[in-house]
Amino acid sequence: MTSTVSATNFMDDPDDNGRFGKFGGRYVPETLVPACAELEVGFREAWADQAFREEFEQLLQTYAGRPSGLTECANLSEELGFRILIKREDLNHTGSHKINNVLGQTLLAKRMGKSRIVAETGAGQHGVASATAAAYFGMDCVVYMGEVDMERQKLNVFRMELLGAEVRPAMSGSRTLKDAVNEAMRNWVATVESTHYCLGSVMGPHPYPWMVRQFHSVIGDEASKQCDELIGGAPDYVVACVGGGSNAIGIFSGFANSDAQLIGVEPEGGAAVGSAVPGVVHGSESYLMQDEHGQVLEAHSVSAGLDYPGVGPEHAHLADIGRARYESVNDREVLEAFELMSRSEGIIPALEPAHGLAWMVKAKEELAGKTVLLNLSGRGDKDVAQVQAIKAGDPAALSTMRP
Amino acid sequence: MTEAPQLGQLEKHLRSRRDNGRKLLIPYVTGGYPVEDWPRLVEGCAEAGADAIEIGIPFSDPVMDGTTIQESSSLALAAGADPLDILGQVSKIDVDVPLIAMTYYNICYHMGHRRFASQLSNAGISAAILPDLPLEEAGHWTKAADAEAVETILLAAPTAPDERLVRIVERSRGFVYGVGLVGITGERSELATSALEMARRLKAITDKPVVIGVGVSNPQQAAEVSEVADGVVVGSAVIRRVLDSGNIDDAVEFVAQLRAGLDAG
Ligand SMILES: Cc1ncc(COP(=O)(O)O)c(C=O)c1O
């Protein structure tokens, strides 16, 4: 157990140019610059407005089901030789942390007079959350999803449609999350006057990385209080999977100024921070998987939600200043962790947070005797059919996997 | 005090043509597509009456582009197009009008601002358009570009408030690229009313050449918007003809029609 005192604030707000250290900014087509500026002002005002904050908190409680619990994993702890706590974002309405951000953004969009939202989705969790909030607030909703992901996550496609959203396939490139973001941005360029782009992670142009972090900071706020109560302070390690990085930023924000080590876990085939090469795509300067000419590489991961070659700029910054550490795991390790948690705790995790556990298994020696908090960002229902197909040896289900 | 910048080669060229009563025609060609023939397409555009030519350096994630230019870019990339190779081929193209590079910022960022600027300059390219690099983020690039006398053309969009347009026009070199509609590149059956409005707003605040692009799809539309603007950029409508036919002849013929449409006014 470690103390929670520190002089520096490691997760400050970005500067006036939307930068976390060197990273971030606002690299968008000129058409979108005024909308981003407006959104920044709108968010600043809303976030400073007590009434908005109360309405948001109210929604998180009565609609999303917060606060989410903190569960001690006694069986896993015994098996692995260190104390494991999990933050139960899987128990939120719609099954993942994504709902926090979406409720915040749709509430803001409504306040700013927008009648329509457009979103991208990888695993479908952000798309489902967006479709859910749009249904709740009576807004039109279009979700772009890579064609490959629509196949991997059929159930979520149907869910979105049930909720009244229109799901449009992204057919270019790798036909996964990166391409869904491209399509959503193109659509936003054309509809910016009526539409809010409900971006699903801590990425994109300023103010998104900051705004999305603030909407997810509830994860870290709750978890730090829960840890205080349960173990009398911060854990030794806080672990989260990183695609764009929203669930990780959310939980890190509660422990950035503690002595806890912060670990972000990327898939081996989508390790943007791991690549350590900076680049600019989808609105911000950050680490980016790219070839020697600056063409963005296609990520490959068993998990549709982490199948992304970029990462939010604040993660690049946290890596840069050494406040957080980024590790990677491969698909096979992830599938083992997926089954391990299911069998030992009776909790089927989503494939995304199974990355966190997979790293913990690999780092068993380093973690021996420590207390580790894992952000269980979502539940695995959406992944069950895919894992079943993989176990049955279906080559299609394996096609985007790395050995 | 900062001195007024010297007019660059492209701006001088376009101003003088405009001041002689000519409407400006700037076709777009995707570098690397069609694989063997694209340098011939650039030359064909010049012969058909282009006043300058935009050459796209394909990028994996072109967020300002519609399906036509996306497709030509991915075909070029799939055939192995790379930025240095394209610039190498550009340096061998023999035309008597200025060339403009159009690509996305990561290509430049990854190569390094100074290196990218000098590579453009060495290839004989006068100017650059980076559609995902807005004014506020452009400082590193414009410094490097200015040092190599590469003119940075900025986009002005219908969504910009007046005070922003003033700042964009002020920093743009070569010409001011007015975006004709709220949206991405691609052909449209009608000229958007925003195209004329954009041209009017820009002409009211600048003497620099004002060229409208995005959505300008045929000679009639080109002539219509050029009643207010100084000229047009036409991209998707050119490239689509190459995609449809698999060769460059229809596209060159189309550029000649655009020229005739503009000259007839
Ligand atoms: C359960 C879950 N966790 C994590 C992610 C990855 O997103 P992020 O890195 O923004 O948390 C997703 C994305 O779909 C997800 O569904």
XYZ file of C-alpha atoms and ligand atoms in Angstrom:
684
model
C 0.000 0.000 0.000
C 1.280 3.433 -0.829
C 0.424 6.970 0.150
C -1.505 9.327 -2.088
C 0.474 12.521 -1.623
C 2.332 14.157 -4.434
C 3.286 17.719 -5.280
C 2.876 17.452 -9.042
C -0.347 17.040 -10.918
C 0.479 14.452 -13.543
C -2.827 14.714 -15.348
C -3.293 18.456 -15.727
C -5.756 19.906 -18.179
C -4.261 20.414 -21.635
C -2.872 23.851 -22.513
C -4.741 26.417 -24.614
C -3.721 24.626 -27.784
C -5.119 21.350 -26.543
C -1.708 19.853 -25.782
C -0.621 17.422 -23.122
C 3.080 18.218 -23.229
C 4.060 17.765 -26.864
C 1.002 15.760 -27.827
C -2.542 16.573 -28.876
C -3.597 19.627 -30.868
C -6.323 20.030 -33.439
C -5.433 18.643 -36.867
C -8.731 18.697 -38.687
C -9.985 19.875 -42.061
C -10.688 23.601 -41.980
C -14.431 22.937 -42.226
C -14.367 21.401 -38.738
C -12.225 23.970 -36.953
C -15.119 26.242 -35.921
C -17.122 23.230 -34.691
C -14.212 22.026 -32.558
C -13.777 25.531 -31.157
C -17.487 25.747 -30.393
C -17.436 22.353 -28.751
C -14.507 23.420 -26.608
C -16.367 26.501 -25.399
C -19.573 24.502 -24.935
C -17.799 21.879 -22.891
C -15.907 24.409 -20.760
C -19.154 26.168 -19.895
C -21.076 22.977 -19.235
C -18.347 21.459 -17.091
C -18.240 24.627 -14.993
C -22.015 24.662 -14.656
C -23.262 23.012 -11.468
C -26.611 22.175 -13.037
C -24.974 20.305 -15.917
C -22.729 18.381 -13.560
C -25.666 17.389 -11.393
C -27.717 16.259 -14.364
C -24.767 14.205 -15.598
C -24.231 12.601 -12.198
C -27.910 11.889 -11.900
C -27.895 10.120 -15.264
C -24.841 8.102 -14.321
C -26.627 6.910 -11.207
C -30.184 6.357 -12.318
C -29.599 5.354 -15.923
C -26.096 3.875 -16.133
C -26.260 2.279 -12.686
C -23.239 3.934 -11.088
C -21.329 3.745 -8.892
C -19.850 0.536 -10.230
C -18.508 -1.905 -7.673
C -14.999 -2.898 -6.737
C -14.602 -6.672 -6.471
C -11.846 -8.529 -4.724
C -10.810 -11.556 -6.790
C -9.849 -14.059 -4.084
C -9.504 -17.080 -6.349
C -7.417 -15.335 -8.967
C -5.309 -13.718 -6.262
C -4.507 -17.075 -4.820
C -3.763 -18.556 -8.184
C -1.443 -15.757 -9.304
C 0.189 -14.850 -6.009
C -0.812 -11.215 -5.679
C -3.902 -9.360 -4.557
C -6.296 -8.548 -7.392
C -9.084 -6.007 -7.290
C -11.278 -5.239 -10.264
C -13.280 -2.121 -11.045
C -16.602 -3.327 -12.379
C -17.267 -1.183 -15.450
C -18.743 -4.348 -16.933
C -21.759 -3.831 -14.707
C -22.736 -0.490 -16.235
C -25.775 -0.220 -18.451
C -24.797 -1.410 -21.976
C -21.948 -3.445 -20.521
C -18.888 -1.262 -20.586
C -17.318 1.996 -19.452
C -18.284 3.613 -22.773
C -21.649 4.774 -21.447
C -20.017 7.392 -19.157
C -18.573 9.333 -22.050
C -21.622 8.918 -24.235
C -24.039 10.243 -21.625
C -21.766 13.233 -21.097
C -21.451 13.972 -24.798
C -25.114 13.551 -25.682
C -26.125 15.726 -22.757
C -23.703 18.339 -24.059
C -24.865 17.931 -27.657
C -28.446 18.495 -26.577
C -27.417 21.575 -24.623
C -25.643 22.863 -27.742
C -28.751 22.397 -29.880
C -27.621 19.426 -31.980
C -30.294 16.991 -33.130
C -28.141 14.197 -34.506
C -25.077 12.273 -33.424
C -22.621 10.323 -35.497
C -20.244 7.824 -33.917
C -17.636 5.264 -34.865
C -17.345 1.929 -33.178
C -14.902 -0.959 -33.033
C -16.254 -3.693 -30.799
C -19.658 -2.106 -31.009
C -19.680 -1.078 -27.361
C -19.329 2.621 -28.074
C -21.854 2.291 -30.892
C -24.333 0.540 -28.608
C -23.808 3.160 -25.915
C -24.302 5.948 -28.484
C -27.431 4.330 -29.892
C -28.710 3.921 -26.338
C -28.176 7.539 -25.391
C -29.651 8.719 -28.699
C -32.762 6.660 -28.015
C -32.978 8.077 -24.511
C -32.583 11.685 -25.660
C -34.634 11.304 -28.827
C -31.798 12.063 -31.228
C -30.953 10.565 -34.617
C -27.901 8.337 -34.549
C -25.629 6.996 -37.279
C -22.837 4.604 -36.340
C -19.958 3.701 -38.639
C -18.428 0.296 -38.097
C -15.743 -1.504 -40.061
C -17.138 -4.272 -42.209
C -14.823 -6.809 -40.538
C -16.037 -5.714 -37.115
C -19.689 -5.942 -38.176
C -18.989 -9.592 -38.859
C -17.062 -10.154 -35.605
C -19.644 -8.337 -33.515
C -22.925 -9.203 -35.201
C -24.880 -9.128 -31.998
C -23.889 -5.544 -31.299
C -24.931 -4.527 -34.821
C -28.365 -5.929 -34.154
C -28.455 -4.226 -30.755
C -27.751 -0.841 -32.314
C -30.468 -1.399 -34.873
C -32.934 -2.409 -32.168
C -32.108 0.840 -30.426
C -33.057 2.743 -33.551
C -29.610 3.632 -34.876
C -28.444 3.261 -38.432
C -25.251 1.208 -38.739
C -23.166 1.966 -41.822
C -20.272 -0.259 -42.861
C -16.829 1.290 -43.318
C -15.514 -0.476 -46.398
C -12.116 1.111 -46.907
C -8.674 0.040 -45.692
C -8.604 -2.629 -43.005
C -12.379 -2.226 -42.543
C -11.924 -1.930 -38.781
C -11.948 0.870 -36.215
C -9.490 3.185 -37.995
C -11.643 3.188 -41.094
C -14.810 3.679 -39.086
C -13.220 6.811 -37.605
C -12.355 8.041 -41.121
C -15.936 7.563 -42.264
C -17.408 9.179 -39.171
C -15.131 12.197 -39.658
C -16.076 12.459 -43.333
C -19.716 12.357 -42.380
C -19.137 14.995 -39.724
C -17.394 17.247 -42.255
C -20.574 17.135 -44.317
C -23.116 17.488 -41.502
C -21.300 19.597 -38.962
C -24.027 22.204 -38.660
C -26.641 19.814 -37.250
C -24.518 16.989 -35.958
C -22.376 16.259 -32.950
C -19.560 13.778 -33.474
C -19.706 11.493 -30.460
C -16.121 10.234 -30.464
C -15.624 7.084 -28.452
C -12.213 7.451 -26.891
C -9.657 9.944 -25.579
C -8.436 10.670 -29.078
C -9.261 13.055 -31.894
C -8.894 16.821 -32.052
C -8.995 19.091 -29.002
C -11.219 19.168 -26.939
C -12.066 15.456 -27.331
C -9.125 13.855 -25.502
C -9.699 16.163 -22.555
C -13.495 16.133 -22.602
C -13.722 12.352 -22.871
C -11.246 12.047 -19.997
C -13.380 14.294 -17.809
C -16.484 12.231 -18.547
C -14.615 9.043 -17.604
C -12.870 10.489 -14.555
C -15.775 9.120 -12.512
C -14.127 5.681 -12.850
C -10.961 6.823 -11.131
C -12.770 8.979 -8.577
C -14.913 6.064 -7.453
C -12.079 3.554 -7.555
C -9.755 5.688 -5.474
C -12.408 6.097 -2.783
C -13.218 2.393 -2.928
C -9.539 1.531 -2.572
C -9.203 3.906 0.362
C -12.039 2.085 2.072
C -10.935 -1.428 1.219
C -7.171 -1.243 1.471
C -6.567 2.134 3.071
C -4.942 3.829 0.088
C -3.893 3.379 -3.500
C -2.965 -0.060 -4.842
C 0.587 -0.750 -5.994
C -0.467 -1.109 -9.609
C -3.360 0.161 -11.688
C -3.784 -1.784 -14.925
C -6.016 -1.050 -17.912
C -6.196 -2.016 -21.577
C -5.488 0.677 -24.144
C -7.114 1.022 -27.537
C -7.692 4.755 -27.878
C -7.233 4.734 -24.147
C -10.445 6.001 -22.548
C -11.009 3.409 -19.859
C -7.330 3.618 -18.948
C -7.374 7.413 -18.733
C -10.548 7.203 -16.661
C -9.057 4.956 -14.032
C -5.557 6.507 -14.176
C -7.066 9.904 -13.409
C -7.948 8.683 -9.917
C -4.394 7.541 -9.186
C -2.111 9.780 -11.255
C -0.894 11.637 -8.193
C -0.544 8.565 -6.002
C 2.458 6.276 -5.889
C 0.659 3.548 -7.806
C 2.350 2.341 -10.966
C 0.108 2.899 -13.959
C 0.197 0.198 -16.619
C -1.502 0.495 -20.001
C -1.758 -2.768 -21.927
C -1.863 -2.666 -25.728
C -2.413 -5.564 -28.108
C 0.828 -6.604 -29.793
C -0.696 -5.926 -33.203
C -1.921 -2.484 -32.191
C 0.783 -1.129 -29.945
C 0.928 2.573 -30.768
C 2.815 3.641 -27.655
C 4.937 0.536 -28.088
C 5.948 1.726 -31.565
C 7.250 4.975 -30.027
C 6.911 6.760 -33.374
C 4.961 10.013 -33.258
C 2.485 10.874 -35.973
C -0.678 12.788 -36.760
C -3.949 11.161 -37.681
C -7.597 11.633 -36.714
C -7.002 15.064 -35.274
C -4.095 14.770 -32.897
C -0.381 14.330 -32.597
C 0.432 11.170 -30.685
C 2.191 7.872 -31.101
C 1.062 6.101 -34.226
C 1.801 2.808 -35.968
C 3.039 3.756 -39.422
C 5.379 2.580 -42.136
C 8.619 4.264 -43.160
C 6.725 6.738 -45.352
C 4.168 7.806 -42.775
C 1.324 5.647 -44.066
C -0.768 4.508 -41.139
C -0.528 0.767 -40.570
C -3.469 -1.493 -40.061
C -3.689 -2.864 -36.552
C -4.379 -6.561 -35.954
C -6.000 -7.754 -32.788
C -8.483 -10.405 -31.742
C -10.252 -7.604 -29.926
C -12.191 -5.269 -32.199
C -12.136 -2.582 -29.517
C -8.336 -2.416 -29.459
C -7.784 -2.926 -33.169
C -6.503 0.624 -33.641
C -3.081 1.904 -34.759
C -3.198 5.150 -32.792
C -3.596 6.132 -29.156
C -4.918 9.140 -27.282
C -2.364 11.967 -26.914
C -2.431 12.021 -23.124
C -1.150 8.445 -23.088
C 1.722 9.488 -25.335
C 2.433 12.233 -22.818
C 2.194 9.952 -19.781
C 4.587 7.534 -21.490
C 6.895 10.388 -22.429
C 7.213 11.731 -18.892
C 7.459 8.212 -17.492
C 4.317 8.446 -15.372
C 2.701 5.434 -17.029
C 4.209 2.349 -18.553
C 2.860 0.585 -21.644
C 3.141 -3.134 -22.195
C 1.752 -5.451 -24.814
C 0.277 -8.944 -24.983
C -0.615 -11.213 -27.872
C -3.969 -12.668 -28.847
C -3.241 -16.113 -27.460
C -2.352 -14.727 -24.034
C -5.547 -12.698 -24.130
C -7.735 -15.701 -24.911
C -6.153 -17.592 -22.038
C -6.820 -14.715 -19.682
C -10.399 -14.489 -20.963
C -10.972 -18.083 -19.941
C -9.002 -17.764 -16.733
C -11.169 -14.978 -15.377
C -14.337 -16.720 -16.484
C -13.456 -19.945 -14.708
C -11.856 -18.620 -11.576
C -14.133 -15.682 -10.788
C -17.375 -16.405 -12.606
C -16.931 -13.169 -14.552
C -16.677 -13.305 -18.332
C -14.609 -10.259 -19.230
C -14.627 -8.513 -22.577
C -11.588 -9.363 -24.716
C -10.334 -5.810 -24.193
C -9.816 -5.899 -20.405
C -8.656 -9.512 -20.770
C -5.519 -7.811 -22.152
C -4.957 -6.281 -18.734
C -5.244 -9.625 -17.024
C -3.051 -11.269 -19.652
C -0.264 -8.838 -18.784
C -0.764 -9.504 -15.069
C -0.330 -13.217 -15.685
C 2.859 -12.549 -17.633
C 4.168 -10.171 -14.961
C 3.425 -12.559 -12.108
C 6.934 -12.310 -10.713
C 7.069 -8.543 -10.737
C 3.665 -8.410 -9.086
C 4.258 -11.043 -6.406
C 2.872 -9.894 -3.086
C 1.531 -6.616 -4.508
C -1.974 -5.215 -4.783
C -3.169 -4.728 -8.328
C -6.276 -2.930 -9.494
C -7.533 -3.924 -12.944
C -10.110 -1.867 -14.768
C -12.613 -4.421 -15.986
C -13.825 -2.104 -18.730
C -16.552 -4.350 -20.099
C -18.306 -7.659 -20.013
C -17.660 -10.469 -22.444
C -21.125 -11.304 -23.716
C -20.348 -9.635 -27.038
C -17.247 -11.809 -27.436
C -18.652 -15.190 -26.549
C -19.647 -16.154 -30.092
C -16.286 -15.040 -31.484
C -14.342 -16.986 -28.861
C -16.511 -20.015 -29.505
C -15.682 -19.803 -33.206
C -11.980 -19.393 -32.470
C -12.001 -22.407 -30.189
C -13.746 -24.393 -32.891
C -10.896 -23.444 -35.200
C -12.873 -21.168 -37.517
C -10.240 -19.510 -39.705
C -12.405 -16.401 -40.235
C -12.580 -15.747 -36.511
C -8.818 -16.124 -36.354
C -7.994 -14.138 -39.443
C -7.158 -10.880 -37.752
C -5.336 -12.537 -34.875
C -1.661 -12.439 -34.203
C -0.132 -15.706 -32.966
C 7.595 44.609 -38.158
C 7.228 41.694 -40.491
C 7.739 42.581 -44.114
C 5.116 41.700 -46.638
C 6.249 38.404 -48.137
C 7.527 38.429 -51.690
C 5.076 36.984 -54.127
C 5.869 33.367 -54.813
C 6.171 31.841 -58.220
C 2.698 30.312 -58.205
C 0.958 33.442 -57.006
C 2.776 35.626 -59.541
C 1.835 33.236 -62.313
C -1.823 32.987 -61.307
C -2.179 36.717 -60.702
C -0.806 37.581 -64.074
C -3.088 35.147 -65.865
C -6.077 36.335 -63.898
C -5.219 39.971 -64.485
C -5.212 39.208 -68.193
C -8.823 38.143 -67.898
C -8.292 34.405 -67.802
C -10.207 32.133 -65.453
C -7.915 29.727 -63.650
C -8.153 25.979 -64.073
C -6.362 23.691 -61.634
C -7.001 19.983 -62.192
C -6.001 17.382 -59.625
C -4.073 14.221 -60.443
C -3.415 11.402 -57.951
C 0.336 10.737 -57.900
C 0.879 7.064 -58.660
C -2.474 6.515 -60.368
C -2.781 5.253 -63.035
C 0.445 3.486 -62.196
C 2.504 4.022 -65.336
C 0.662 6.894 -66.907
C 0.053 9.487 -64.255
C 2.961 11.717 -65.314
C 1.403 11.685 -68.817
C -1.893 12.765 -67.269
C -0.146 15.728 -65.644
C 1.356 16.685 -68.995
C -1.970 16.134 -70.706
C -3.660 18.503 -68.246
C -1.076 21.177 -69.018
C -1.574 20.755 -72.761
C -5.345 20.855 -72.325
C -5.124 24.300 -70.759
C -4.535 23.921 -67.022
C -3.016 26.970 -65.315
C -1.469 24.909 -62.523
C -1.781 21.252 -61.529
C -2.340 19.691 -58.156
C -0.559 16.388 -57.613
C -1.813 14.219 -54.788
C 0.685 12.239 -52.753
C -1.529 9.362 -51.612
C -2.106 8.888 -47.898
C -3.626 5.871 -46.165
C -6.328 7.875 -44.372
C -7.579 10.738 -46.527
C -10.381 12.182 -44.367
C -11.176 15.112 -46.676
C -11.682 12.841 -49.680
C -14.727 11.090 -51.051
C -14.818 7.658 -52.633
C -13.269 8.610 -56.004
C -10.033 10.041 -54.660
C -9.965 7.432 -51.898
C -10.065 4.753 -54.546
C -7.340 6.238 -56.728
C -5.182 6.733 -53.611
C -5.579 3.172 -52.437
C -4.874 1.815 -55.922
C -1.699 3.905 -56.026
C -0.667 2.739 -52.557
C -1.431 -0.873 -53.371
C 0.870 -0.549 -56.386
C 3.616 0.644 -54.053
C 3.443 4.419 -54.479
C 5.644 6.189 -51.976
C 6.140 9.917 -51.469
C 9.808 10.121 -52.444
C 9.271 8.022 -55.519
C 6.378 10.220 -56.616
C 8.413 13.367 -56.076
C 11.252 11.804 -58.051
C 8.901 11.252 -60.972
C 7.485 14.763 -60.644
C 10.967 16.174 -61.102
C 11.055 14.581 -64.557
C 7.689 15.963 -65.664
C 8.091 18.639 -68.290
C 5.307 21.218 -68.161
C 5.261 25.011 -68.269
C 2.738 25.555 -65.473
C 3.375 25.434 -61.716
C 2.830 22.202 -59.802
C 1.228 21.952 -56.388
C 1.594 19.038 -53.976
C -1.500 17.988 -52.096
C -1.175 15.486 -49.283
C -2.079 14.917 -45.659
C 0.028 16.268 -42.867
C 1.422 12.977 -41.551
C 3.377 12.449 -44.768
C 5.130 15.760 -44.156
C 5.389 15.304 -40.386
C 6.910 11.881 -40.764
C 9.478 12.994 -43.329
C 10.281 16.079 -41.257
C 9.143 19.580 -42.139
C 12.426 20.820 -43.561
C 13.116 17.675 -45.490
C 9.633 17.616 -46.949
C 9.916 21.268 -47.976
C 13.263 20.720 -49.646
C 12.048 17.563 -51.369
C 9.133 19.496 -52.852
C 11.419 22.272 -53.916
C 13.911 19.848 -55.485
C 11.095 18.205 -57.402
C 10.189 21.569 -58.889
C 6.953 21.903 -56.953
C 5.886 25.458 -56.136
C 3.283 25.021 -53.460
C 1.590 22.661 -51.032
C -1.914 21.957 -49.762
C -2.277 20.011 -46.505
C -6.011 19.766 -45.885
C -5.777 18.481 -42.333
C -3.344 21.160 -41.221
C -5.368 24.203 -40.188
C -3.922 27.651 -39.568
C -3.364 27.167 -35.831
C -1.214 24.066 -36.325
C 0.629 25.198 -39.436
C 3.519 27.136 -37.856
C 6.255 24.485 -38.028
C 5.397 23.673 -41.594
C 5.054 27.227 -42.920
C 8.411 28.154 -41.425
C 10.088 25.308 -43.287
C 8.070 25.947 -46.442
C 8.810 29.680 -46.478
C 12.506 28.950 -46.169
C 12.335 26.826 -49.328
C 9.999 29.231 -51.140
C 7.254 26.615 -51.166
C 3.923 28.443 -51.042
C 1.430 27.093 -48.490
C -2.112 27.261 -49.827
C -4.679 27.376 -47.034
C -8.244 26.187 -47.278
C -11.116 28.487 -46.385
C -14.418 26.789 -45.600
C -18.031 27.983 -45.564
C -18.184 27.272 -41.829
C -15.560 29.908 -40.997
C -16.747 33.141 -39.402
C -15.616 36.360 -41.127
C -12.791 37.143 -38.750
C -11.309 33.699 -39.336
C -11.480 34.097 -43.118
C -9.427 37.276 -42.806
C -6.675 35.426 -40.966
C -6.688 32.522 -43.422
C -6.507 34.788 -46.438
C -3.662 36.709 -44.827
C -1.529 33.577 -44.305
C -2.372 31.760 -47.541
C 0.228 31.875 -50.329
C -0.198 31.099 -54.020
C -3.951 31.425 -53.911
C -6.794 31.031 -51.455
C -8.560 27.684 -51.765
C -12.244 28.242 -51.066
C -14.030 25.002 -50.170
C -17.190 25.029 -52.248
C -19.424 23.132 -49.882
C -19.731 21.737 -46.391
C -18.396 18.281 -47.128
C -15.646 16.195 -48.669
C -14.380 15.884 -52.236
C -16.600 14.166 -54.784
C -18.815 14.986 -57.748
C -22.168 16.687 -57.251
C -24.951 17.093 -59.776
C -25.517 20.745 -58.885
C -23.166 23.521 -57.896
C -23.724 24.173 -54.186
C -24.993 27.667 -53.444
C -22.279 27.787 -50.809
C -19.675 27.771 -53.601
C -20.768 31.174 -54.899
C -21.199 32.488 -51.402
C -17.703 31.316 -50.479
C -16.270 33.003 -53.564
C -18.072 36.259 -52.758
C -16.914 36.303 -49.161
C -13.313 35.701 -50.176
C -13.280 38.136 -53.095
C -14.613 40.808 -50.772
C -11.567 40.596 -48.523
C -8.615 39.720 -50.739
C -6.814 40.518 -53.925
C -5.084 37.114 -53.910
C -6.419 34.665 -56.474
C -9.546 32.963 -55.116
C -10.032 29.448 -56.427
C -13.002 27.254 -55.531
C -12.687 23.494 -55.209
C -14.576 20.487 -53.773
C -17.738 19.572 -55.615
C -16.967 21.418 -58.885
C -17.875 18.681 -61.349
C -18.322 19.892 -64.934
C -17.643 22.812 -67.319
C -20.995 24.491 -66.574
C -20.388 24.468 -62.827
C -16.811 25.645 -63.353
C -18.007 28.577 -65.429
C -20.827 29.390 -63.035
C -18.650 29.632 -59.951
C -15.962 31.477 -61.894
C -18.358 34.322 -62.512
C -17.400 35.296 -58.982
C -14.251 33.299 -58.242
C -10.971 33.543 -60.131
C -11.098 29.881 -61.019
C -11.600 26.291 -59.939
C -9.898 23.141 -58.727
C -11.428 20.004 -60.244
C -10.382 16.654 -58.813
C -12.903 13.836 -58.506
C -14.506 14.527 -61.896
C -11.084 14.142 -63.547
C -10.046 11.054 -61.610
C -13.396 9.328 -62.020
C -12.857 9.383 -65.789
C -9.582 7.558 -65.332
C -11.156 5.031 -62.976
C -14.027 4.441 -65.409
C -11.941 3.989 -68.533
C -8.637 2.710 -67.160
C -6.708 5.222 -69.258
C -6.033 8.957 -69.258
C -7.572 10.046 -72.573
C -11.090 10.805 -71.350
C -9.687 12.750 -68.430
C -7.486 14.892 -70.679
C -10.401 15.490 -73.002
C -12.502 16.513 -69.995
C -9.859 19.017 -68.875
C -10.002 20.538 -72.359
C -13.784 20.835 -71.974
C -13.332 22.547 -68.632
C -10.942 24.977 -70.291
C -13.428 25.692 -73.054
C -16.234 26.139 -70.536
C -14.202 28.645 -68.540
C -13.059 30.531 -71.646
C -16.616 30.784 -72.951
C -17.593 32.067 -69.475
C -14.920 -3.135 -22.998
C -14.006 -2.238 -23.746
N -12.841 -1.894 -23.194
C -11.972 -1.096 -23.838
C -12.222 -0.638 -25.110
C -11.177 0.179 -25.795
O -11.374 1.560 -25.726
P -10.520 2.475 -24.793
O -9.078 2.180 -25.041
O -10.899 3.856 -25.238
O -10.896 2.243 -23.402
C -13.434 -0.971 -25.725
C -13.751 -0.470 -27.083
O -14.619 -0.877 -27.760
C -14.335 -1.798 -25.029
O -15.494 -2.164 -25.578
